[in-house]
């Protein structure tokens, strides 16, 4: 089975999350689910995170953007992950600025 470009991004993200020992899952939308929920959500060192995975020039929908913003406002870590930043998951989770300016991280992080 051929992987889509977005599936490749998700695979790289989950490989890093496994190495970090983060708890994560892919939420199921539809039915009783909620539309616009990010592709991967979880917890790492007491911090809630959510990643919307995109590839190429794909951008999140308005509803996806709203969900990412709502998570950030609530104190979680939420951002779009793509080929530019998919290898920097640990930095993202620790609040370290990465090259991709698409990330706007402004949240309290509990690290020394």
GROMACS .gro file of C-alpha atoms in nm, residues 26-103:
model
   78
   26UNK     CA    1  -0.560   0.953   1.649
   27UNK     CA    2  -0.909   1.083   1.738
   28UNK     CA    3  -1.198   0.946   1.536
   29UNK     CA    4  -1.437   1.209   1.408
   30UNK     CA    5  -1.789   1.164   1.282
   31UNK     CA    6  -2.090   1.022   1.461
   32UNK     CA    7  -2.042   1.142   1.816
   33UNK     CA    8  -1.698   1.284   1.736
   34UNK     CA    9  -1.613   1.646   1.680
   35UNK     CA   10  -1.515   1.794   1.343
   36UNK     CA   11  -1.188   1.981   1.306
   37UNK     CA   12  -1.009   1.792   1.583
   38UNK     CA   13  -0.634   1.767   1.513
   39UNK     CA   14  -0.491   1.446   1.367
   40UNK     CA   15  -0.283   1.348   1.670
   41UNK     CA   16  -0.356   1.438   2.032
   42UNK     CA   17  -0.182   1.331   2.349
   43UNK     CA   18   0.013   1.416   2.661
   44UNK     CA   19   0.385   1.456   2.720
   45UNK     CA   20   0.529   1.533   3.063
   46UNK     CA   21   0.200   1.669   3.186
   47UNK     CA   22   0.135   1.888   2.882
   48UNK     CA   23  -0.155   1.828   2.645
   49UNK     CA   24  -0.060   1.851   2.278
   50UNK     CA   25  -0.237   1.835   1.944
   51UNK     CA   26  -0.084   1.819   1.597
   52UNK     CA   27  -0.260   1.883   1.268
   53UNK     CA   28  -0.050   1.703   1.005
   54UNK     CA   29  -0.026   1.850   0.657
   55UNK     CA   30   0.194   1.793   0.356
   56UNK     CA   31   0.314   2.009   0.072
   57UNK     CA   32   0.130   2.339   0.052
   58UNK     CA   33  -0.180   2.208   0.226
   59UNK     CA   34  -0.309   2.436   0.500
   60UNK     CA   35  -0.553   2.368   0.784
   61UNK     CA   36  -0.919   2.451   0.732
   62UNK     CA   37  -1.078   2.736   0.925
   63UNK     CA   38  -1.231   2.484   1.167
   64UNK     CA   39  -0.895   2.311   1.219
   65UNK     CA   40  -0.732   2.650   1.283
   66UNK     CA   41  -1.001   2.732   1.538
   67UNK     CA   42  -0.947   2.405   1.722
   68UNK     CA   43  -0.569   2.459   1.730
   69UNK     CA   44  -0.623   2.812   1.861
   70UNK     CA   45  -0.873   2.694   2.125
   71UNK     CA   46  -0.621   2.435   2.248
   72UNK     CA   47  -0.346   2.698   2.271
   73UNK     CA   48  -0.576   2.937   2.458
   74UNK     CA   49  -0.661   2.657   2.703
   75UNK     CA   50  -0.290   2.609   2.776
   76UNK     CA   51  -0.215   2.314   2.549
   77UNK     CA   52   0.044   2.281   2.276
   78UNK     CA   53  -0.117   2.284   1.932
   79UNK     CA   54   0.033   2.342   1.589
   80UNK     CA   55   0.051   2.233   1.229
   81UNK     CA   56   0.323   1.978   1.157
   82UNK     CA   57   0.451   1.932   0.803
   83UNK     CA   58   0.771   1.837   0.619
   84UNK     CA   59   0.941   2.155   0.746
   85UNK     CA   60   0.909   2.075   1.116
   86UNK     CA   61   0.814   1.705   1.140
   87UNK     CA   62   1.159   1.609   1.266
   88UNK     CA   63   1.145   1.858   1.555
   89UNK     CA   64   0.865   1.712   1.768
   90UNK     CA   65   1.068   1.711   2.089
   91UNK     CA   66   1.157   2.078   2.038
   92UNK     CA   67   0.793   2.163   1.972
   93UNK     CA   68   0.683   1.982   2.287
   94UNK     CA   69   0.947   2.164   2.492
   95UNK     CA   70   0.851   2.504   2.346
   96UNK     CA   71   1.178   2.550   2.160
   97UNK     CA   72   1.150   2.770   1.852
   98UNK     CA   73   1.196   2.573   1.531
   99UNK     CA   74   1.278   2.710   1.187
  100UNK     CA   75   0.922   2.694   1.059
  101UNK     CA   76   0.758   3.025   1.144
  102UNK     CA   77   0.415   2.864   1.107
  103UNK     CA   78   0.447   2.775   1.474
   0.00000   0.00000   0.00000
